[in-house]
Amino acid sequence: MSKGKHESYWIETSNFPNYPKLKEDTETEVCVVGGGIAGITTAYLLTQKGFRVTLIEALKLGHGTTGYTTAKLTAQHDLIYNQLISKFGEETAKIHYDAAMETIDFVKETEKELQADFQLSTEAAYVFTDEQKNVRQIEKEWEAYQKLGIPGSLEEELPLPVSSKRAVKMDNQAQFHPLLFLQAMTEYISSHGGRIYEDTRAETIDEGEPATVKLKDGGSVTAKHVVIATHFPFYDFKGAYFARLDVARSYIVSGKSPLRYPGGMFISMDSPSRSVRSAKDKDGETLWLIGGDGHRTGKGKEMKEHYSNLRNWGRSQFEMDEFDYNWSSEDFMSLDSLFYIGRITKRTQNLYVATAFRKWGMSGGITAAKEITSLIADGKSLYNDIYDPARSDGVKGITTLAKNMVEVGTELVSGKLEKTNKSIDDLEQGEAGKIRHNGKLVGVYKDNEGTVHKVDTTCTHMGCEVHWNDAETTWDCPCHGSRFRASGEVIEGPAVKDLKKID
Ligand code: FES
């Protein structure tokens, strides 16, 4: 989804076969909606356990958030353990750490079992700060590591040529190529009786036992269990997820540096944040992946500026000169920092959801797959229900929830009042803008061939006003992160319907 020389490095270097579109009514034991890391790993584990699984993906497998990640496989989810201990106690914090560490073992074992190469390497992970005001927080995190017995250390300097006042290091973490991992599991699923469909968007669910997933272009999947692994749950009104998830966008650029990569994965806690890891390109040369510049979706500067900030940082810190790839992704945060994994509501026994992995979807997605598989196969949680989406969000959570509702309300009203004096003739090729027509806002994009695409800029999820994303030529919604092509087709939910085209 980028306009760079190449899009995501992961997508460019993976090779999924094409799967058909489902248009008929069909029946299965488990329907998994979403072909990213959470969905495919769930389908893989359930297939291994002998369940009949049907996996449907709205676009192409691995082309959602999983294809646009930094692919750090780590239990170091920014600074979280001190916070988890104070909010929930040591036991919950330890369960969270152990769950994430098990995902590293899981990927290692799967690589062996499927005789594949996921470009997996063991690395130390660092969170660092170069600001004196943040030093104490890093130290507190290290104290939390010591309480929980997490192997690591407190450092002053980084092995990278980046200035740092304090860093907390976690040992024995990993990085890998996420799509090679998904590809191998996908092959296993199809060769063991699982059915996979692409270009098959779920629109709604008729609840019941069995439940029926209705497809946008006709057809349906009736299943005993339905797993919603669509990043932001497409069926979100039931658990009020639209009010319980915060959405942020961040960016990655990648290229070469004349410096030797010292090993390790790094993330700063300062603002703007910066993240660094390495990967091997097709010729075995080291790529430096520079990430960060995150902001709430729809609230950032022009997208191109974020990429350029990261490139400038790469140039100044690592003498990087050539940038081959750039991509971005959206992440969802729960109100209390723990993932939402499990039954969509307390009363709904056969609909499961997996979301709110913050920026840690590799370990979060695999944890979700393991938990949901255990709920379906054995009826019990592997993690003492700490991720149960039906848990109370706590006092802070409720305040945030109210704030989210107010922000959406404000966006609903202010978006409609947006001022514009533009006319279609003002737009250059490749440019988009909003015009007023009969008092209503119309989003207009003039493509590179000069064709004009006009859409109603009202998001089809809950009615907020979408904004133009110039780097990826999409219409993005600031309220819950839905994204639409320039011509209006939905790319990412929670919206399931396209923007209305205007004649
Ligand atoms: Fe919810 Fe747009 S209103 S994503």
Short mmCIF file of C-alpha atoms and ligand atoms in Angstrom, two decimals:
data_model
loop_
_atom_site.label_atom_id
_atom_site.label_comp_id
_atom_site.label_asym_id
_atom_site.label_seq_id
_atom_site.Cartn_x
_atom_site.Cartn_y
_atom_site.Cartn_z
CA MET A 1 0.00 0.00 0.00
CA SER A 2 2.83 2.42 -0.50
CA LYS A 3 3.88 4.64 -3.35
CA GLY A 4 7.58 3.93 -2.81
CA LYS A 5 9.87 2.20 -5.26
CA HIS A 6 8.67 -1.04 -3.69
CA GLU A 7 5.96 -1.70 -1.16
CA SER A 8 6.37 -3.86 1.90
CA TYR A 9 9.55 -5.91 1.82
CA TRP A 10 7.62 -8.87 3.27
CA ILE A 11 5.02 -8.81 0.52
CA GLU A 12 7.59 -8.35 -2.21
CA THR A 13 9.55 -11.40 -1.05
CA SER A 14 6.67 -13.81 -0.40
CA ASN A 15 4.83 -15.88 -2.89
CA PHE A 16 1.37 -17.00 -1.84
CA PRO A 17 -0.62 -18.97 -4.37
CA ASN A 18 -3.95 -17.43 -5.41
CA TYR A 19 -7.09 -18.76 -3.77
CA PRO A 20 -10.61 -18.59 -5.23
CA LYS A 21 -13.42 -16.26 -4.23
CA LEU A 22 -16.33 -17.85 -2.38
CA LYS A 23 -19.73 -16.95 -3.78
CA GLU A 24 -21.89 -19.91 -2.73
CA ASP A 25 -23.45 -20.95 0.55
CA THR A 26 -21.23 -23.43 2.32
CA GLU A 27 -20.95 -25.17 5.67
CA THR A 28 -17.96 -25.95 7.89
CA GLU A 29 -16.99 -26.61 11.50
CA VAL A 30 -14.95 -23.44 12.08
CA CYS A 31 -15.06 -20.34 9.92
CA VAL A 32 -12.02 -18.09 10.39
CA VAL A 33 -12.50 -14.58 9.04
CA GLY A 34 -9.21 -12.85 8.27
CA GLY A 35 -6.05 -14.11 6.53
CA GLY A 36 -3.38 -12.45 8.66
CA ILE A 37 -1.20 -13.93 11.37
CA ALA A 38 -4.01 -14.46 13.91
CA GLY A 39 -6.42 -16.01 11.39
CA ILE A 40 -3.97 -18.26 9.55
CA THR A 41 -2.30 -19.50 12.76
CA THR A 42 -5.74 -20.27 14.24
CA ALA A 43 -6.74 -22.14 11.09
CA TYR A 44 -3.43 -24.02 11.14
CA LEU A 45 -3.75 -25.10 14.79
CA LEU A 46 -7.38 -26.16 14.40
CA THR A 47 -6.58 -28.10 11.22
CA GLN A 48 -3.80 -29.89 13.12
CA LYS A 49 -6.39 -30.83 15.73
CA GLY A 50 -8.66 -32.33 13.07
CA PHE A 51 -11.28 -29.57 12.77
CA ARG A 52 -12.85 -28.78 9.39
CA VAL A 53 -11.81 -25.18 8.79
CA THR A 54 -12.80 -22.58 6.21
CA LEU A 55 -10.68 -19.42 6.10
CA ILE A 56 -11.94 -16.34 4.27
CA GLU A 57 -9.91 -13.22 3.53
CA ALA A 58 -11.37 -9.97 2.17
CA LEU A 59 -8.27 -9.11 0.10
CA LYS A 60 -5.24 -11.37 -0.33
CA LEU A 61 -3.66 -13.52 2.37
CA GLY A 62 -1.02 -11.66 4.36
CA HIS A 63 -1.77 -8.33 2.64
CA GLY A 64 -3.43 -6.75 5.68
CA THR A 65 -1.49 -5.56 8.71
CA THR A 66 0.71 -8.69 8.87
CA GLY A 67 2.28 -7.74 5.54
CA TYR A 68 3.08 -4.24 6.81
CA THR A 69 4.63 -4.92 10.18
CA THR A 70 8.18 -4.67 11.56
CA ALA A 71 7.85 -8.41 12.38
CA LYS A 72 9.55 -8.30 15.75
CA LEU A 73 8.63 -11.45 17.62
CA THR A 74 9.09 -10.32 21.17
CA ALA A 75 7.71 -10.19 24.68
CA GLN A 76 9.13 -6.67 24.98
CA HIS A 77 5.95 -4.79 24.17
CA ASP A 78 7.36 -1.29 24.71
CA LEU A 79 7.34 -0.56 28.43
CA ILE A 80 4.56 -2.73 29.77
CA TYR A 81 5.61 -4.93 32.69
CA ASN A 82 5.80 -2.23 35.34
CA GLN A 83 2.38 -1.02 34.20
CA LEU A 84 0.89 -4.55 34.18
CA ILE A 85 2.23 -5.26 37.67
CA SER A 86 0.68 -2.09 39.10
CA LYS A 87 -2.64 -2.60 37.29
CA PHE A 88 -3.11 -6.36 37.53
CA GLY A 89 -0.37 -7.79 39.74
CA GLU A 90 2.70 -9.91 39.09
CA GLU A 91 0.82 -13.05 38.13
CA THR A 92 -0.93 -11.42 35.15
CA ALA A 93 2.29 -9.69 34.07
CA LYS A 94 4.13 -13.02 34.16
CA ILE A 95 1.39 -14.79 32.18
CA HIS A 96 1.67 -12.08 29.53
CA TYR A 97 5.45 -12.47 29.33
CA ASP A 98 5.32 -16.28 29.22
CA ALA A 99 2.59 -16.24 26.56
CA ALA A 100 4.76 -14.03 24.32
CA MET A 101 7.88 -16.15 24.92
CA GLU A 102 5.91 -19.26 23.94
CA THR A 103 5.15 -17.67 20.57
CA ILE A 104 8.89 -17.56 19.83
CA ASP A 105 9.16 -21.27 20.62
CA PHE A 106 6.06 -21.91 18.53
CA VAL A 107 7.58 -20.26 15.45
CA LYS A 108 10.83 -22.18 15.96
CA GLU A 109 8.99 -25.50 16.23
CA THR A 110 6.75 -24.72 13.25
CA GLU A 111 9.79 -23.89 11.15
CA LYS A 112 11.19 -27.32 11.96
CA GLU A 113 7.92 -29.19 11.58
CA LEU A 114 7.09 -27.67 8.22
CA GLN A 115 10.72 -27.83 7.08
CA ALA A 116 10.60 -24.19 6.10
CA ASP A 117 12.84 -21.16 6.46
CA PHE A 118 11.22 -18.17 8.17
CA GLN A 119 14.48 -16.18 8.35
CA LEU A 120 14.16 -16.48 12.10
CA SER A 121 16.97 -15.13 14.25
CA THR A 122 17.40 -14.73 17.99
CA GLU A 123 18.04 -11.12 18.98
CA ALA A 124 18.12 -8.99 22.10
CA ALA A 125 15.36 -6.36 22.25
CA TYR A 126 15.89 -2.85 23.64
CA VAL A 127 13.59 -0.01 24.68
CA PHE A 128 15.62 3.17 25.06
CA THR A 129 15.31 6.85 25.81
CA ASP A 130 17.52 9.82 25.15
CA GLU A 131 15.45 12.10 27.36
CA GLN A 132 16.30 12.55 31.03
CA LYS A 133 12.60 12.78 31.97
CA ASN A 134 12.03 9.22 30.74
CA VAL A 135 15.03 7.58 32.42
CA ARG A 136 13.13 6.67 35.59
CA GLN A 137 10.46 4.85 33.59
CA ILE A 138 13.11 2.69 31.94
CA GLU A 139 14.60 1.93 35.35
CA LYS A 140 11.18 0.98 36.73
CA GLU A 141 10.67 -1.36 33.80
CA TRP A 142 13.99 -3.02 34.61
CA GLU A 143 12.85 -3.41 38.23
CA ALA A 144 9.70 -5.10 36.90
CA TYR A 145 11.86 -7.47 34.78
CA GLN A 146 13.77 -8.41 37.92
CA LYS A 147 10.56 -9.08 39.88
CA LEU A 148 9.27 -11.31 37.08
CA GLY A 149 12.60 -13.04 36.45
CA ILE A 150 12.87 -11.73 32.88
CA PRO A 151 16.43 -12.17 31.55
CA GLY A 152 17.95 -8.87 30.45
CA SER A 153 19.86 -5.85 31.70
CA LEU A 154 19.80 -2.12 32.25
CA GLU A 155 22.11 -0.34 29.82
CA GLU A 156 23.26 3.19 29.20
CA GLU A 157 24.49 2.89 25.66
CA LEU A 158 23.14 1.03 22.67
CA PRO A 159 25.20 -1.07 20.28
CA LEU A 160 23.69 1.22 17.60
CA PRO A 161 25.17 4.64 16.83
CA VAL A 162 22.13 6.34 18.41
CA SER A 163 22.33 8.54 21.46
CA SER A 164 20.71 6.99 24.54
CA LYS A 165 20.56 7.88 28.22
CA ARG A 166 19.09 4.58 29.39
CA ALA A 167 17.89 1.34 27.81
CA VAL A 168 16.25 -1.82 29.09
CA LYS A 169 17.35 -4.95 27.28
CA MET A 170 15.40 -8.21 27.05
CA ASP A 171 17.38 -11.29 26.06
CA ASN A 172 16.40 -14.13 23.74
CA GLN A 173 13.85 -12.36 21.55
CA ALA A 174 13.43 -12.97 17.83
CA GLN A 175 12.74 -11.49 14.43
CA PHE A 176 11.52 -13.28 11.32
CA HIS A 177 9.83 -12.99 7.94
CA PRO A 178 6.14 -13.11 8.84
CA LEU A 179 4.81 -13.99 5.42
CA LEU A 180 7.10 -16.98 4.92
CA PHE A 181 5.68 -18.24 8.21
CA LEU A 182 2.08 -17.70 7.04
CA GLN A 183 2.79 -19.19 3.62
CA ALA A 184 4.06 -22.47 5.08
CA MET A 185 1.05 -22.78 7.41
CA THR A 186 -1.31 -21.99 4.54
CA GLU A 187 0.16 -24.82 2.47
CA TYR A 188 -0.35 -27.16 5.42
CA ILE A 189 -3.99 -26.07 5.85
CA SER A 190 -4.89 -26.61 2.19
CA SER A 191 -3.10 -29.94 1.99
CA HIS A 192 -4.95 -31.17 5.10
CA GLY A 193 -8.50 -30.49 3.98
CA GLY A 194 -8.87 -26.84 5.03
CA ARG A 195 -10.54 -24.50 2.55
CA ILE A 196 -9.15 -21.04 1.85
CA TYR A 197 -10.83 -18.20 -0.05
CA GLU A 198 -9.58 -14.76 -0.98
CA ASP A 199 -11.39 -11.64 -2.21
CA THR A 200 -14.21 -12.84 0.05
CA ARG A 201 -15.40 -10.13 2.42
CA ALA A 202 -17.60 -11.01 5.38
CA GLU A 203 -20.37 -8.48 5.86
CA THR A 204 -22.31 -9.62 8.87
CA ILE A 205 -23.13 -12.62 11.03
CA ASP A 206 -26.47 -14.27 11.70
CA GLU A 207 -25.88 -15.45 15.23
CA GLY A 208 -26.96 -18.83 16.52
CA GLU A 209 -25.57 -22.31 16.82
CA PRO A 210 -24.50 -22.74 14.09
CA ALA A 211 -23.80 -19.13 13.10
CA THR A 212 -23.82 -17.90 9.51
CA VAL A 213 -21.25 -15.47 8.12
CA LYS A 214 -22.89 -13.52 5.29
CA LEU A 215 -20.58 -12.43 2.47
CA LYS A 216 -20.60 -9.01 0.87
CA ASP A 217 -20.86 -10.28 -2.72
CA GLY A 218 -23.32 -13.09 -1.97
CA GLY A 219 -22.89 -16.52 -0.46
CA SER A 220 -22.35 -17.47 3.17
CA VAL A 221 -20.45 -19.76 5.51
CA THR A 222 -22.41 -21.58 8.20
CA ALA A 223 -20.23 -22.82 11.03
CA LYS A 224 -20.34 -24.14 14.55
CA HIS A 225 -17.64 -21.61 15.54
CA VAL A 226 -16.70 -18.28 13.97
CA VAL A 227 -13.35 -16.61 14.64
CA ILE A 228 -13.14 -12.91 13.82
CA ALA A 229 -9.48 -12.21 13.16
CA THR A 230 -9.91 -9.13 10.98
CA HIS A 231 -7.61 -6.78 12.90
CA PHE A 232 -10.47 -4.44 13.85
CA PRO A 233 -13.45 -6.80 14.33
CA PHE A 234 -15.79 -6.32 11.35
CA TYR A 235 -18.67 -7.40 13.59
CA ASP A 236 -17.97 -4.82 16.26
CA PHE A 237 -21.24 -3.52 17.62
CA LYS A 238 -21.79 -6.56 19.80
CA GLY A 239 -18.83 -5.95 22.10
CA ALA A 240 -18.76 -2.15 21.53
CA TYR A 241 -15.24 -2.57 20.12
CA PHE A 242 -15.61 0.68 18.18
CA ALA A 243 -15.46 2.50 21.54
CA ARG A 244 -12.85 0.26 23.16
CA LEU A 245 -10.11 0.41 20.56
CA ASP A 246 -7.77 3.28 19.85
CA VAL A 247 -6.13 3.33 16.46
CA ALA A 248 -2.68 4.58 15.48
CA ARG A 249 -0.69 4.58 12.26
CA SER A 250 3.07 4.18 11.98
CA TYR A 251 5.58 3.99 9.15
CA ILE A 252 8.60 1.99 8.02
CA VAL A 253 11.30 2.73 5.48
CA SER A 254 14.07 0.35 4.64
CA GLY A 255 17.35 0.46 2.83
CA LYS A 256 21.08 -0.13 3.05
CA SER A 257 23.75 1.44 5.19
CA PRO A 258 27.55 1.29 4.85
CA LEU A 259 27.69 0.54 8.61
CA ARG A 260 27.78 -2.97 9.99
CA TYR A 261 24.49 -3.89 11.67
CA PRO A 262 25.34 -4.76 15.29
CA GLY A 263 22.40 -7.15 15.86
CA GLY A 264 19.38 -6.47 18.08
CA MET A 265 15.95 -4.85 17.79
CA PHE A 266 15.42 -1.35 19.12
CA ILE A 267 12.54 0.95 19.93
CA SER A 268 12.62 4.37 21.56
CA MET A 269 10.03 5.55 24.03
CA ASP A 270 10.61 9.21 23.07
CA SER A 271 8.47 11.19 20.74
CA PRO A 272 8.59 10.82 17.78
CA SER A 273 9.35 7.16 18.36
CA ARG A 274 11.94 5.27 16.37
CA SER A 275 12.28 1.53 15.82
CA VAL A 276 15.17 -0.34 14.19
CA ARG A 277 15.73 -3.92 13.12
CA SER A 278 17.51 -5.65 10.26
CA ALA A 279 16.54 -8.19 7.62
CA LYS A 280 18.33 -9.90 4.75
CA ASP A 281 17.40 -8.88 1.22
CA LYS A 282 17.18 -11.27 -1.72
CA ASP A 283 20.94 -11.14 -2.27
CA GLY A 284 21.71 -11.80 1.38
CA GLU A 285 22.67 -8.16 2.04
CA THR A 286 21.57 -6.41 5.23
CA LEU A 287 18.52 -4.19 5.07
CA TRP A 288 17.95 -1.68 7.85
CA LEU A 289 14.29 -1.26 8.76
CA ILE A 290 13.57 2.10 10.33
CA GLY A 291 10.11 2.55 11.81
CA GLY A 292 8.15 5.04 13.85
CA ASP A 293 6.64 8.53 13.44
CA GLY A 294 3.35 7.08 14.71
CA HIS A 295 0.21 9.11 15.31
CA ARG A 296 -3.50 8.52 15.78
CA THR A 297 -5.05 7.56 12.45
CA GLY A 298 -6.36 10.60 10.58
CA LYS A 299 -4.50 13.01 12.90
CA GLY A 300 -1.02 13.02 11.38
CA LYS A 301 0.73 15.30 8.95
CA GLU A 302 0.81 14.51 5.25
CA MET A 303 1.87 10.85 4.99
CA LYS A 304 4.83 11.64 2.74
CA GLU A 305 6.26 13.78 5.51
CA HIS A 306 6.34 10.81 7.90
CA TYR A 307 8.33 8.73 5.42
CA SER A 308 10.68 11.58 4.80
CA ASN A 309 11.24 12.08 8.56
CA LEU A 310 12.26 8.43 8.85
CA ARG A 311 14.56 8.59 5.83
CA ASN A 312 16.23 11.70 7.21
CA TRP A 313 16.78 9.94 10.52
CA GLY A 314 18.25 6.90 8.74
CA ARG A 315 20.59 9.20 6.80
CA SER A 316 21.75 11.13 9.83
CA GLN A 317 22.17 8.16 12.21
CA PHE A 318 23.27 5.33 9.92
CA GLU A 319 24.48 7.05 6.76
CA MET A 320 21.76 5.28 4.81
CA ASP A 321 21.60 6.50 1.25
CA GLU A 322 19.38 4.14 -0.68
CA PHE A 323 15.80 3.45 0.42
CA ASP A 324 14.07 0.73 -1.52
CA TYR A 325 10.94 0.12 0.47
CA ASN A 326 8.40 2.07 2.49
CA TRP A 327 5.17 0.96 4.04
CA SER A 328 2.83 1.78 6.89
CA SER A 329 0.38 0.02 9.13
CA GLU A 330 -2.42 0.60 11.53
CA ASP A 331 -2.47 -0.73 15.08
CA PHE A 332 -5.28 -1.04 17.57
CA MET A 333 -4.92 -0.56 21.29
CA SER A 334 -7.21 -1.83 24.02
CA LEU A 335 -8.16 0.40 26.93
CA ASP A 336 -5.99 -1.44 29.47
CA SER A 337 -3.03 -2.53 27.28
CA LEU A 338 -3.91 -6.25 27.29
CA PHE A 339 -5.08 -7.90 24.08
CA TYR A 340 -8.74 -8.73 23.44
CA ILE A 341 -8.80 -12.47 22.74
CA GLY A 342 -11.73 -14.79 23.35
CA ARG A 343 -15.52 -14.91 23.13
CA ILE A 344 -16.89 -11.69 21.65
CA THR A 345 -19.26 -11.24 24.61
CA LYS A 346 -19.96 -13.32 27.70
CA ARG A 347 -23.25 -14.56 26.29
CA THR A 348 -22.01 -15.46 22.81
CA GLN A 349 -20.44 -18.87 23.10
CA ASN A 350 -19.38 -19.55 19.52
CA LEU A 351 -18.09 -16.19 18.21
CA TYR A 352 -14.48 -15.37 19.01
CA VAL A 353 -12.48 -12.24 18.48
CA ALA A 354 -8.75 -11.46 18.34
CA THR A 355 -7.64 -7.84 18.32
CA ALA A 356 -5.85 -4.99 20.13
CA PHE A 357 -2.32 -6.32 19.71
CA ARG A 358 -1.00 -2.76 19.91
CA LYS A 359 2.20 -2.79 17.84
CA TRP A 360 2.94 -6.35 18.81
CA GLY A 361 0.79 -8.33 16.40
CA MET A 362 3.36 -11.08 15.81
CA SER A 363 3.32 -12.38 19.36
CA GLY A 364 -0.27 -11.14 19.88
CA GLY A 365 -1.58 -12.91 16.77
CA ILE A 366 0.03 -16.23 17.71
CA THR A 367 -1.11 -15.92 21.34
CA ALA A 368 -4.64 -15.29 20.02
CA ALA A 369 -4.49 -18.35 17.79
CA LYS A 370 -3.36 -20.56 20.67
CA GLU A 371 -5.98 -19.18 23.04
CA ILE A 372 -8.90 -19.45 20.61
CA THR A 373 -7.85 -22.95 19.58
CA SER A 374 -7.88 -23.96 23.23
CA LEU A 375 -11.30 -22.34 23.80
CA ILE A 376 -12.75 -24.15 20.80
CA ALA A 377 -11.05 -27.51 21.27
CA ASP A 378 -11.00 -27.79 25.06
CA GLY A 379 -13.37 -25.08 26.26
CA LYS A 380 -10.73 -23.45 28.45
CA SER A 381 -8.34 -20.54 28.46
CA LEU A 382 -4.59 -21.14 28.31
CA TYR A 383 -3.89 -17.81 29.98
CA ASN A 384 -6.23 -17.65 32.94
CA ASP A 385 -8.66 -15.48 30.90
CA ILE A 386 -6.43 -12.41 31.20
CA TYR A 387 -7.25 -11.50 27.56
CA ASP A 388 -10.99 -12.15 27.86
CA PRO A 389 -12.61 -9.30 25.87
CA ALA A 390 -15.54 -9.32 28.29
CA ARG A 391 -13.31 -8.23 31.19
CA SER A 392 -14.03 -4.92 32.83
CA ASP A 393 -11.99 -2.12 31.30
CA GLY A 394 -11.37 -0.46 34.70
CA VAL A 395 -11.83 3.15 35.69
CA LYS A 396 -9.17 4.53 33.36
CA GLY A 397 -10.63 2.40 30.60
CA ILE A 398 -14.07 3.82 31.10
CA THR A 399 -12.71 7.37 30.98
CA THR A 400 -10.90 6.56 27.74
CA LEU A 401 -14.03 4.93 26.39
CA ALA A 402 -16.03 8.08 27.10
CA LYS A 403 -13.26 10.18 25.52
CA ASN A 404 -13.31 7.97 22.41
CA MET A 405 -17.07 8.39 22.13
CA VAL A 406 -16.73 12.17 22.46
CA GLU A 407 -13.97 12.24 19.85
CA VAL A 408 -16.06 10.23 17.42
CA GLY A 409 -19.02 12.54 18.10
CA THR A 410 -16.82 15.59 17.50
CA GLU A 411 -15.44 14.08 14.33
CA LEU A 412 -18.97 13.29 13.14
CA VAL A 413 -19.98 16.91 13.52
CA SER A 414 -16.77 18.79 12.67
CA GLY A 415 -16.01 16.58 9.68
CA LYS A 416 -19.24 17.64 8.04
CA LEU A 417 -18.45 21.33 8.58
CA GLU A 418 -15.08 21.08 6.85
CA LYS A 419 -14.45 24.14 4.68
CA THR A 420 -13.42 23.73 1.06
CA ASN A 421 -13.30 26.07 -1.92
CA LYS A 422 -11.85 23.50 -4.27
CA SER A 423 -13.27 22.59 -7.65
CA ILE A 424 -12.43 19.52 -9.75
CA ASP A 425 -10.47 21.71 -12.18
CA ASP A 426 -8.09 22.72 -9.38
CA LEU A 427 -6.86 19.14 -9.01
CA GLU A 428 -3.70 17.93 -10.72
CA GLN A 429 -3.41 14.31 -11.90
CA GLY A 430 -2.67 12.06 -8.91
CA GLU A 431 -4.21 14.60 -6.52
CA ALA A 432 -7.33 14.42 -4.39
CA GLY A 433 -9.47 16.94 -2.57
CA LYS A 434 -12.94 17.62 -1.31
CA ILE A 435 -15.53 19.75 -3.04
CA ARG A 436 -19.01 20.78 -1.97
CA HIS A 437 -21.85 19.70 -4.17
CA ASN A 438 -25.42 20.62 -3.18
CA GLY A 439 -24.11 21.33 0.34
CA LYS A 440 -22.53 17.87 0.71
CA LEU A 441 -18.84 17.02 0.77
CA VAL A 442 -17.61 14.92 -2.13
CA GLY A 443 -14.16 13.33 -2.21
CA VAL A 444 -12.59 13.67 -5.63
CA TYR A 445 -9.47 11.92 -6.87
CA LYS A 446 -7.99 12.57 -10.29
CA ASP A 447 -5.89 9.52 -11.15
CA ASN A 448 -2.73 9.54 -13.26
CA GLU A 449 -4.73 8.88 -16.42
CA GLY A 450 -6.94 11.87 -15.64
CA THR A 451 -10.01 9.79 -14.68
CA VAL A 452 -11.98 11.46 -11.89
CA HIS A 453 -13.28 9.27 -9.02
CA LYS A 454 -15.98 10.81 -6.80
CA VAL A 455 -17.12 9.38 -3.51
CA ASP A 456 -19.27 10.39 -0.59
CA THR A 457 -16.70 10.98 2.16
CA THR A 458 -18.99 9.67 4.89
CA CYS A 459 -17.44 6.54 6.41
CA THR A 460 -19.82 3.60 6.05
CA HIS A 461 -18.98 2.32 9.55
CA MET A 462 -20.45 5.00 11.79
CA GLY A 463 -20.52 8.10 9.65
CA CYS A 464 -17.28 9.99 10.42
CA GLU A 465 -15.66 12.01 7.65
CA VAL A 466 -12.79 10.22 5.86
CA HIS A 467 -9.56 12.07 5.07
CA TRP A 468 -7.21 11.72 2.11
CA ASN A 469 -3.97 9.80 2.67
CA ASP A 470 -1.63 11.19 0.02
CA ALA A 471 1.15 8.62 0.44
CA GLU A 472 -1.09 5.63 -0.08
CA THR A 473 -3.84 7.26 -2.15
CA THR A 474 -6.59 6.03 0.13
CA TRP A 475 -9.44 7.60 2.09
CA ASP A 476 -8.83 6.92 5.81
CA CYS A 477 -11.28 7.30 8.65
CA PRO A 478 -9.95 8.96 11.82
CA CYS A 479 -12.59 7.40 14.07
CA HIS A 480 -11.83 3.66 13.97
CA GLY A 481 -9.35 3.36 11.16
CA SER A 482 -11.39 2.09 8.21
CA ARG A 483 -9.63 2.62 4.90
CA PHE A 484 -10.98 2.86 1.37
CA ARG A 485 -9.46 2.95 -2.09
CA ALA A 486 -9.53 6.26 -3.99
CA SER A 487 -12.50 4.88 -5.89
CA GLY A 488 -14.31 4.01 -2.65
CA GLU A 489 -13.87 0.22 -2.20
CA VAL A 490 -13.26 -0.75 1.40
CA ILE A 491 -9.70 -2.01 2.13
CA GLU A 492 -9.69 -2.26 5.92
CA GLY A 493 -12.55 -2.37 8.38
CA PRO A 494 -14.41 -2.09 10.66
CA ALA A 495 -16.40 -0.69 7.70
CA VAL A 496 -17.62 -3.48 5.46
CA LYS A 497 -19.37 -1.38 2.84
CA ASP A 498 -17.68 0.73 0.15
CA LEU A 499 -17.92 4.51 0.15
CA LYS A 500 -20.89 5.59 -1.94
CA LYS A 501 -19.82 6.52 -5.46
CA ILE A 502 -21.13 9.87 -6.68
CA ASP A 503 -22.08 10.45 -10.32
FE1 FES B 1 -15.80 3.98 12.43
FE2 FES B 1 -15.19 5.27 10.21
S1 FES B 1 -16.75 5.70 11.60
S2 FES B 1 -14.21 3.59 11.04
#
